[in-house]
Coordinates of C-alpha atoms and ligand atoms in Angstrom, one line a residue:
X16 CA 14.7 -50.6 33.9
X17 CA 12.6 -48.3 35.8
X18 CA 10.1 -50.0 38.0
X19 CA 6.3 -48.6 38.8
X20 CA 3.4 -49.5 41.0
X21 CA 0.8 -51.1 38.8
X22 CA -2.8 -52.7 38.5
X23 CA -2.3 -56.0 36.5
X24 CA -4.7 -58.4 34.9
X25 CA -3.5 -61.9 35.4
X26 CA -5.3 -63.3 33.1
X27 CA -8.7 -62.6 31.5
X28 CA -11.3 -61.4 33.3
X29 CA -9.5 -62.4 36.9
X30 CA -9.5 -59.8 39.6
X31 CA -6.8 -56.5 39.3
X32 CA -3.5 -57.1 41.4
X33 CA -1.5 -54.4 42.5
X34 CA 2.0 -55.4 41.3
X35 CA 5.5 -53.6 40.5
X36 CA 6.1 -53.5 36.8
X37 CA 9.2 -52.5 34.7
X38 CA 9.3 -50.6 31.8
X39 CA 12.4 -49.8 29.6
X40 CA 15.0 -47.3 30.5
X41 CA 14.6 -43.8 28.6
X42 CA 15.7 -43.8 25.1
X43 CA 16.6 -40.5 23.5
X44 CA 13.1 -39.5 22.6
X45 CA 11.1 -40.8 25.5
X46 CA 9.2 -38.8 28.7
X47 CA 8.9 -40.8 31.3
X48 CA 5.5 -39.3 32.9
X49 CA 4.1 -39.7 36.3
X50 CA 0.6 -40.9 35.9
X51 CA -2.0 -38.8 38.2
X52 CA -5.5 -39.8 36.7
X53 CA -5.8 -43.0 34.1
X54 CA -9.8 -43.1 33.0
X55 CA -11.4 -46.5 32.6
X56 CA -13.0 -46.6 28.7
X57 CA -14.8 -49.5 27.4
X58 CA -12.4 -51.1 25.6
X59 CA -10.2 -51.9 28.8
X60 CA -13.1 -53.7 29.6
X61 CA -13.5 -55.1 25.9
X62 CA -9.4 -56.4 26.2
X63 CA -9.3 -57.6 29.8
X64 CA -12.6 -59.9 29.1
X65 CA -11.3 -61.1 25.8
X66 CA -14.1 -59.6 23.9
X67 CA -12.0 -59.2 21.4
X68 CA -10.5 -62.3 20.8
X69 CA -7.0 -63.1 22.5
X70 CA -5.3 -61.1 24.5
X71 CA -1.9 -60.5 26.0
X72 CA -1.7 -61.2 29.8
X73 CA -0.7 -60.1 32.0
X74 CA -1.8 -56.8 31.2
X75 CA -2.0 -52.7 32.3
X76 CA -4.7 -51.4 30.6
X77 CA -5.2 -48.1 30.7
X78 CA -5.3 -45.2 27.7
X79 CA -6.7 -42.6 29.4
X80 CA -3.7 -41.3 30.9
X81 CA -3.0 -38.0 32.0
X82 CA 0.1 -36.4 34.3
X83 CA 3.4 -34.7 34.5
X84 CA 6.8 -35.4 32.5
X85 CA 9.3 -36.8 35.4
X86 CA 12.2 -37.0 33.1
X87 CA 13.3 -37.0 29.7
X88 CA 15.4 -38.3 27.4
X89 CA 18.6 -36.9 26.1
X90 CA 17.1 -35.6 22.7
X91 CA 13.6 -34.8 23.7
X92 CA 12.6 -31.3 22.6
X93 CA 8.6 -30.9 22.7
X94 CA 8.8 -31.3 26.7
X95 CA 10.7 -30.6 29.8
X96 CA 10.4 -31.7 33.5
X97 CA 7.2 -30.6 35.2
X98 CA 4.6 -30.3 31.9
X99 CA 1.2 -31.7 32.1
X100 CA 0.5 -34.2 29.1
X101 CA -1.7 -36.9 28.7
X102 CA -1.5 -40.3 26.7
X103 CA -4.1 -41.9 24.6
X104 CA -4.6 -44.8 22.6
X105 CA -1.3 -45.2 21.0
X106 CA 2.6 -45.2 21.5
X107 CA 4.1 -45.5 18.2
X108 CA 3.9 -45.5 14.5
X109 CA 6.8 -45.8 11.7
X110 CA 6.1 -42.2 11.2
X111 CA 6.9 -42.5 7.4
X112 CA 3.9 -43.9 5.9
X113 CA 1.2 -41.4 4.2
X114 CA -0.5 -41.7 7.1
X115 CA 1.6 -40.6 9.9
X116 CA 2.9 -38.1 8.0
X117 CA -0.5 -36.7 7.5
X118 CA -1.0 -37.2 11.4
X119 CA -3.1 -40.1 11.1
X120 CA -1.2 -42.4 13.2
X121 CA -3.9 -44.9 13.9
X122 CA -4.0 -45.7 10.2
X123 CA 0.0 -46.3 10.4
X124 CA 1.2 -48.7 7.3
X125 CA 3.3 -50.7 9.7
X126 CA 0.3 -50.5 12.1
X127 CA 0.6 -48.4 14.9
X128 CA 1.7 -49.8 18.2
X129 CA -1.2 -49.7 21.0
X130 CA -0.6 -48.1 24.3
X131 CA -1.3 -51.8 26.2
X132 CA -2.2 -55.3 25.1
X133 CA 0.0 -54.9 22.5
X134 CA 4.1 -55.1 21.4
X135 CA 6.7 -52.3 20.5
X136 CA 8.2 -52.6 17.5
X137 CA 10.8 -54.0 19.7
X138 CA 9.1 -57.0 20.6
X139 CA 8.0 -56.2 24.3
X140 CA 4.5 -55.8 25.8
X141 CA 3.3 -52.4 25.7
X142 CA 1.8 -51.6 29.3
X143 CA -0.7 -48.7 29.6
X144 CA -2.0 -46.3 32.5
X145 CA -3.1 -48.2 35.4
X146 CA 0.2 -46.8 36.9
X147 CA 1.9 -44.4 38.5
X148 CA 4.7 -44.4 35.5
X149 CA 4.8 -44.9 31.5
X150 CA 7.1 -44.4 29.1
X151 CA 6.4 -43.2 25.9
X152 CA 7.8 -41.6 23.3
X153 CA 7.1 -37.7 23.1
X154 CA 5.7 -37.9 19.8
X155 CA 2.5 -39.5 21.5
X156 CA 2.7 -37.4 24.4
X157 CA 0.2 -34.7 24.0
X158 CA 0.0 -31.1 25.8
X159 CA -2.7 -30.6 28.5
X160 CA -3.8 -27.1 28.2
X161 CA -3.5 -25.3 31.6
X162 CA -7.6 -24.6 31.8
X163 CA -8.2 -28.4 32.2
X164 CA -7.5 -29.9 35.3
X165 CA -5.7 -33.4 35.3
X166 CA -8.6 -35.8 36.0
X167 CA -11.5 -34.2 33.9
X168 CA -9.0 -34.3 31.0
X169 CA -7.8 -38.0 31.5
X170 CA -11.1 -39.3 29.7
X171 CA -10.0 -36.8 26.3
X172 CA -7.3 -38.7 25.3
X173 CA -9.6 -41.3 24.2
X174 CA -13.0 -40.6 24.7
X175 CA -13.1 -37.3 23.8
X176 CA -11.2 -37.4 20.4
X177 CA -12.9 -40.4 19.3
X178 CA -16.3 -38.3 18.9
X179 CA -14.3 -35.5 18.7
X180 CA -12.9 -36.9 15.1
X181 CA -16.2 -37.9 13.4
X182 CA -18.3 -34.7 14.7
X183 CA -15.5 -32.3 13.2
X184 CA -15.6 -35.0 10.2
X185 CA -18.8 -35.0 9.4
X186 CA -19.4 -31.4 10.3
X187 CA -21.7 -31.0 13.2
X188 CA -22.4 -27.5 13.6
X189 CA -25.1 -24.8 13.6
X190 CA -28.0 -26.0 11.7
X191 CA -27.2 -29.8 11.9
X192 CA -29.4 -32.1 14.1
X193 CA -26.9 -34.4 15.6
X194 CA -27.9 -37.3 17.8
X195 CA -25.8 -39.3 20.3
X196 CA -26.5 -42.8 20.9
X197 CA -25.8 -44.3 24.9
X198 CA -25.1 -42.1 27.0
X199 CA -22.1 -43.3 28.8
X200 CA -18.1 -42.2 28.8
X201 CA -17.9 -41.5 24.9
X202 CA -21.6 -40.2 24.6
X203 CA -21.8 -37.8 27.3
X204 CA -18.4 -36.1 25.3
X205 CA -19.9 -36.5 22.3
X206 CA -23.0 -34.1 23.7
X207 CA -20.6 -31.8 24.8
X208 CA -18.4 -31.3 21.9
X209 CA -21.4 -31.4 19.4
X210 CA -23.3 -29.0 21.9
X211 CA -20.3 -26.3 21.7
X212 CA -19.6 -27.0 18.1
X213 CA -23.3 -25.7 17.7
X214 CA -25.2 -28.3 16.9
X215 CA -28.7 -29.1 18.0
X216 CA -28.4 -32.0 20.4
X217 CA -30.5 -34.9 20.9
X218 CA -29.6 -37.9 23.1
X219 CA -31.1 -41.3 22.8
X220 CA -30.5 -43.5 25.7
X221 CA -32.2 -46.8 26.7
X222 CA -34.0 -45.0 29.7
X223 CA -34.9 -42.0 31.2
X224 CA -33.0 -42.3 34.1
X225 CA -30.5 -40.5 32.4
X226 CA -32.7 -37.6 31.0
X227 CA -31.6 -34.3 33.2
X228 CA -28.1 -35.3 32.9
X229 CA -28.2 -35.1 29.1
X230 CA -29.7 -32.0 29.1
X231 CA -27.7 -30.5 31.6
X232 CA -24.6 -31.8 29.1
X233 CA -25.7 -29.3 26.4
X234 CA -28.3 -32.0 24.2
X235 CA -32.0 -30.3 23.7
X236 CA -33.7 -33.2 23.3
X237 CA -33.7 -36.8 25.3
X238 CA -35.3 -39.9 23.7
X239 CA -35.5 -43.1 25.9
X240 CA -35.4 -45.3 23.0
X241 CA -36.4 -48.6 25.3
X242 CA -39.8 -46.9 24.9
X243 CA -42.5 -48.2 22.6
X244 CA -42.6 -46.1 19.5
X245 CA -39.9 -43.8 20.3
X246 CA -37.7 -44.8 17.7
X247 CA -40.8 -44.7 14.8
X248 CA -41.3 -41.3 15.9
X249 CA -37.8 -40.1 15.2
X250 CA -37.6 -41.4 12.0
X251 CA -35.6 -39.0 9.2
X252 CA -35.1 -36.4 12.4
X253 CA -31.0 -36.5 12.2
X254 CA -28.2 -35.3 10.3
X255 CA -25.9 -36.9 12.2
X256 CA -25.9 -39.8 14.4
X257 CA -23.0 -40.8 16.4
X258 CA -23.6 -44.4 18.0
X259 CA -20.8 -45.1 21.3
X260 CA -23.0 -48.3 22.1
X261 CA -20.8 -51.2 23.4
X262 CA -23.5 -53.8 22.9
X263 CA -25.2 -54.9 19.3
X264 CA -27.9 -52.4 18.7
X265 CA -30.6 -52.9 16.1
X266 CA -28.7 -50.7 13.2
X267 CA -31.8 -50.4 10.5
X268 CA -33.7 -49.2 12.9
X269 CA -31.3 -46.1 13.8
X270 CA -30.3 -45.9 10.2
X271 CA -34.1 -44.8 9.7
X272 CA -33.5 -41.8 11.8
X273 CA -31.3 -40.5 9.6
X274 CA -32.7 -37.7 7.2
X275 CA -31.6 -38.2 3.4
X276 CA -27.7 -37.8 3.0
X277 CA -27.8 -38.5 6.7
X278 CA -24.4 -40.6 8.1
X279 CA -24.5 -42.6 11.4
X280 CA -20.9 -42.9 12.5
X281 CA -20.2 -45.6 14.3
X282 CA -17.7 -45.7 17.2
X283 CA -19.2 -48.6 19.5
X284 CA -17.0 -51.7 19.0
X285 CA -19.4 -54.7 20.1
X286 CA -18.4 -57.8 19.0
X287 CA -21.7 -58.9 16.6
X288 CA -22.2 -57.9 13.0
X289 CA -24.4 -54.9 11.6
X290 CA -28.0 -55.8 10.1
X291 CA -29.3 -53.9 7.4
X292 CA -30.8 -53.8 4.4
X293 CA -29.3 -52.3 1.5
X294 CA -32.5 -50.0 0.7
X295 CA -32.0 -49.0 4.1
X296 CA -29.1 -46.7 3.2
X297 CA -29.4 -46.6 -0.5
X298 CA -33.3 -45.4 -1.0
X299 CA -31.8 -41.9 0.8
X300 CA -28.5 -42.2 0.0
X301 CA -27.5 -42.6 4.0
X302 CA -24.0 -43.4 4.6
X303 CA -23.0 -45.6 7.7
X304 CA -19.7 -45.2 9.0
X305 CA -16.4 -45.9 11.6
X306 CA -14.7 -44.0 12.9
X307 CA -11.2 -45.1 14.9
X308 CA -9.7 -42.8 18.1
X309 CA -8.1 -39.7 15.9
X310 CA -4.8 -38.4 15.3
X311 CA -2.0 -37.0 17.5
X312 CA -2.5 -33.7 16.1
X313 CA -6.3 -33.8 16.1
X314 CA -5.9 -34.7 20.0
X315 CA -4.1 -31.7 20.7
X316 CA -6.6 -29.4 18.5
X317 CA -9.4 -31.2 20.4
X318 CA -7.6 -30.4 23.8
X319 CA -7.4 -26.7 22.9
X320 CA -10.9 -26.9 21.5
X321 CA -11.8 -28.1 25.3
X322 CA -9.8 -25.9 27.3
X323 CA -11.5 -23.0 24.7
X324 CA -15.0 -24.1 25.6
X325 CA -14.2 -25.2 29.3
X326 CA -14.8 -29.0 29.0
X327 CA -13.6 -31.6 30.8
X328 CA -15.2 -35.0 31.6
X329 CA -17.7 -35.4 33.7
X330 CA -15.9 -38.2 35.6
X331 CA -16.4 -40.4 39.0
X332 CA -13.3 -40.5 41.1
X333 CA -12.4 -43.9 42.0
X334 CA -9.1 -45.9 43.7
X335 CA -7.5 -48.9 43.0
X336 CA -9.1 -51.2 44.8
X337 CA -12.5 -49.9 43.4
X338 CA -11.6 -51.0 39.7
X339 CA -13.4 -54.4 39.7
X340 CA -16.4 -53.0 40.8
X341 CA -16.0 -50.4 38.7
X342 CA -15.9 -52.4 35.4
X343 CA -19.5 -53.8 36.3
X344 CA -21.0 -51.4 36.9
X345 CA -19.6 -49.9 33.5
X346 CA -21.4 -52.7 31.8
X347 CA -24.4 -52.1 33.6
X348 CA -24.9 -48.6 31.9
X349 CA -23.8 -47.2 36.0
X350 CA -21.6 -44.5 35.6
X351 CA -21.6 -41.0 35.6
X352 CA -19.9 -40.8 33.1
X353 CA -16.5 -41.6 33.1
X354 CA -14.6 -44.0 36.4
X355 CA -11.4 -42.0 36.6
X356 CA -8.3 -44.2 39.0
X357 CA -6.3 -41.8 40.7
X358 CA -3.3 -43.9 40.5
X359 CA -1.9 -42.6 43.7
X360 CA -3.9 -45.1 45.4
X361 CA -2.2 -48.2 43.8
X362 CA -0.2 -50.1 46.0
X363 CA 3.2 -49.9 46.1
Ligands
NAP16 P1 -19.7 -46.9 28.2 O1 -19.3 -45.8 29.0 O2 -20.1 -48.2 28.8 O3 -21.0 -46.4 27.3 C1 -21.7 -47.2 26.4 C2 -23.2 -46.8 26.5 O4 -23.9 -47.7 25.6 C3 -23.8 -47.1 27.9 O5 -23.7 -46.0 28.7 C4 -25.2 -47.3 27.5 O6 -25.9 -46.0 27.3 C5 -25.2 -47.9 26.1 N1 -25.4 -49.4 26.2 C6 -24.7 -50.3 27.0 N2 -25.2 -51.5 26.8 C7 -26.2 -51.4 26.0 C8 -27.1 -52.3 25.4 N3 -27.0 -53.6 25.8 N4 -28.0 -51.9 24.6 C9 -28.1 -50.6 24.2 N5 -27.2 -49.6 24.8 C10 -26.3 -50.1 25.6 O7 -18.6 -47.2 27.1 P2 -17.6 -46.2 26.3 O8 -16.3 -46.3 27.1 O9 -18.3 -45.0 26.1 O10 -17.3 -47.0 25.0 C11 -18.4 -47.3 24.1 C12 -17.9 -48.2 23.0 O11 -17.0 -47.5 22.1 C13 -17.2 -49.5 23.4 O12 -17.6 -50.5 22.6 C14 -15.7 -49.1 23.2 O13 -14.9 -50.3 23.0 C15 -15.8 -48.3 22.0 N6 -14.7 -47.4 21.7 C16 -14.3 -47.2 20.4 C17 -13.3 -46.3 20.1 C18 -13.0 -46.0 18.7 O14 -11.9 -45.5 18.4 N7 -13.9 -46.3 17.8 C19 -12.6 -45.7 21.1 C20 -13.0 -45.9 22.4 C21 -14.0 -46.7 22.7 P3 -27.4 -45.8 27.9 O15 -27.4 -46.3 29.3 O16 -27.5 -44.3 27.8 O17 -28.4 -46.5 27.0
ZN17 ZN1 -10.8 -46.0 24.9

């Protein structure tokens, strides 16, 4: 077993504890990687607060990982000692089904395995990057490109391919009007990647407070949409509208931005129900859609596609012991715009 400095949550929502955990020796395909940076995303908070329903304590969150192989196993070939990779939302897949075979893991038949609160197909808890080790196999290792530094590009592995999947999808580009709702970890990549894809940029966040940062990301346009009659004013403005809200947001009223044949992908995972009515979408033939992480090779296209343009996240630097306080202030819309752990700072 091969044992690493961790932050564990007990149980939900209870305080992080810095404790030693184990994970499995190296099997032929694995990296073991020595974590530098692990960003804190949403869903960490989502999982460790049982928003989602039940979860498996205790638990390492942590998908946002990014750092440098420390050893490999006897028949890895994609990676040697020393290379900078990063980890994202998932560990594992069959890689036999349609789907992985396409490189669509996260649609995996078998149902791919999650990089924490989850099980191997072996049975045991997965563990994820609030440490200074994982394992993981290198077919979910991806390749940092050398123009992106370590922390900046924690944050991609989820929060950047996650928009980065339903912009390329839905084809933001020149000409289209795409608009980014909340303007926290995922939306603030979402404006950059839409913004360098060519797209005309609007953000619509609760409040102003946020209104020269958004430009300053790349978006044109800022809408505080806590206004009155902001959002009557936009209505049929957008092509494209990518909602990364982690609260329930009144969707009819965001579906009316959309111009005809408009598609409002959704990526925000609240735990309430959409409310619309049907002539909402049907009336202009709108589409409302999901869209889940991306990939393993879509994450390394959207990693070149980054070091290409010179993005990274825009990310606050935070240790260990900062991670509680960190997670509120998360929920209070208060970061700017991605808490990053350097995991060095976990106790060993
Ligand atoms: P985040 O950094 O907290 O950003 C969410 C933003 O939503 C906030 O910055 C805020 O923007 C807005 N917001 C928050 N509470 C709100 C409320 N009550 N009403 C209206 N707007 C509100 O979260 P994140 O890490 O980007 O994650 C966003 C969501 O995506 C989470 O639900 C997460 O679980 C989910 N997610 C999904 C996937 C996927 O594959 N689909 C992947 C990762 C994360 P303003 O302050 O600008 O209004
Ligand atoms: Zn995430």
């Amino acid at each position: 077993m091969i044992s690493t400095p961790a932050l564990v949550a007990p149980s939900a929502g209870a305080p992080f504890e810095a404790r030693t955990v184990e994970h499995r020796d190296l099997r032929d395909d694995d990296v073991l990687i020595d974590v530098k940076f692990a960003g804190i995303c949403h869903s960490d908070i989502h999982q460790v607060r049982e928003e989602w329903g039940s979860a498996h304590f205790p638990m390492v969150p942590g998908h946002e990982i990014a750092g440098v192989v420390s050893a490999v196993g006897d028949g890895v070939t994609k990676y040697k000692v020393g290379d900078r990779v990063g980890v994202g939302c998932m560990v594992d897949s069959c890689g036999e089904c349609e789907f992985c075979k396409n490189g669509e893991e996260q649609f995996c038949s078998k149902g791919a395995v999650m990089t924490y609160n989850g099980k191997g197909y072996d049975g045991e808890p997965t563990k994820g990057g609030y440490a200074q080790q994982v394992v993981v196999s290198e077919r979910f290792a991806v390749a940092i490109p050398d123009g992106i530094e370590l922390d900046v590009a924690a944050p991609l592995l989820c929060a950047g391919i996650t928009v980065y999947s339903p912009l390329k999808r839905w084809g933001a580009g020149p000409g289209k009007k795409v608009a980014v709702i909340g303007l926290g970890g995922l939306g603030h990549m979402a404006v950059k990647l839409a913004a360098a894809m060519g797209a005309e940029v609007s953000v619509l966040s609760r409040t102003d407070a946020k209104k020269e940062d958004g430009l300053a990301l790349g978006a044109t346009s800022y809408h505080a949409t806590g206004e009155d009659g902001v959002l009557d004013s936009l209505k049929s403005s957008f092509d494209l509208i990518i909602n990364t809200v982690s609260a329930d947001l009144p969707m009819q009223a965001y579906i009316g931005l959309l111009r005809p044949l408009g598609v409002i992908a959704n990526v925000g995972l609240p735990s309430g129900n959409y409310d619309f009515a049907p002539g909402a979408v049907v009336g202009r033939s709108r589409v409302v859609a999901g869209s889940n992480i991306g990939g393993i090779p879509a994450t390394a296209e959207m990693l070149e596609f980054c070091a290409e343009h010179g993005i990274g996240a825009t990310i606050e630097k935070i240790s260990a012991d900062e991670v509680d306080a960190a997670y509120d202030r998360v929920v209070a819309g208060d970061v700017r715009y991605r808490f990053v752990i350097d995991t060095a700072t976990i106790a060993s």
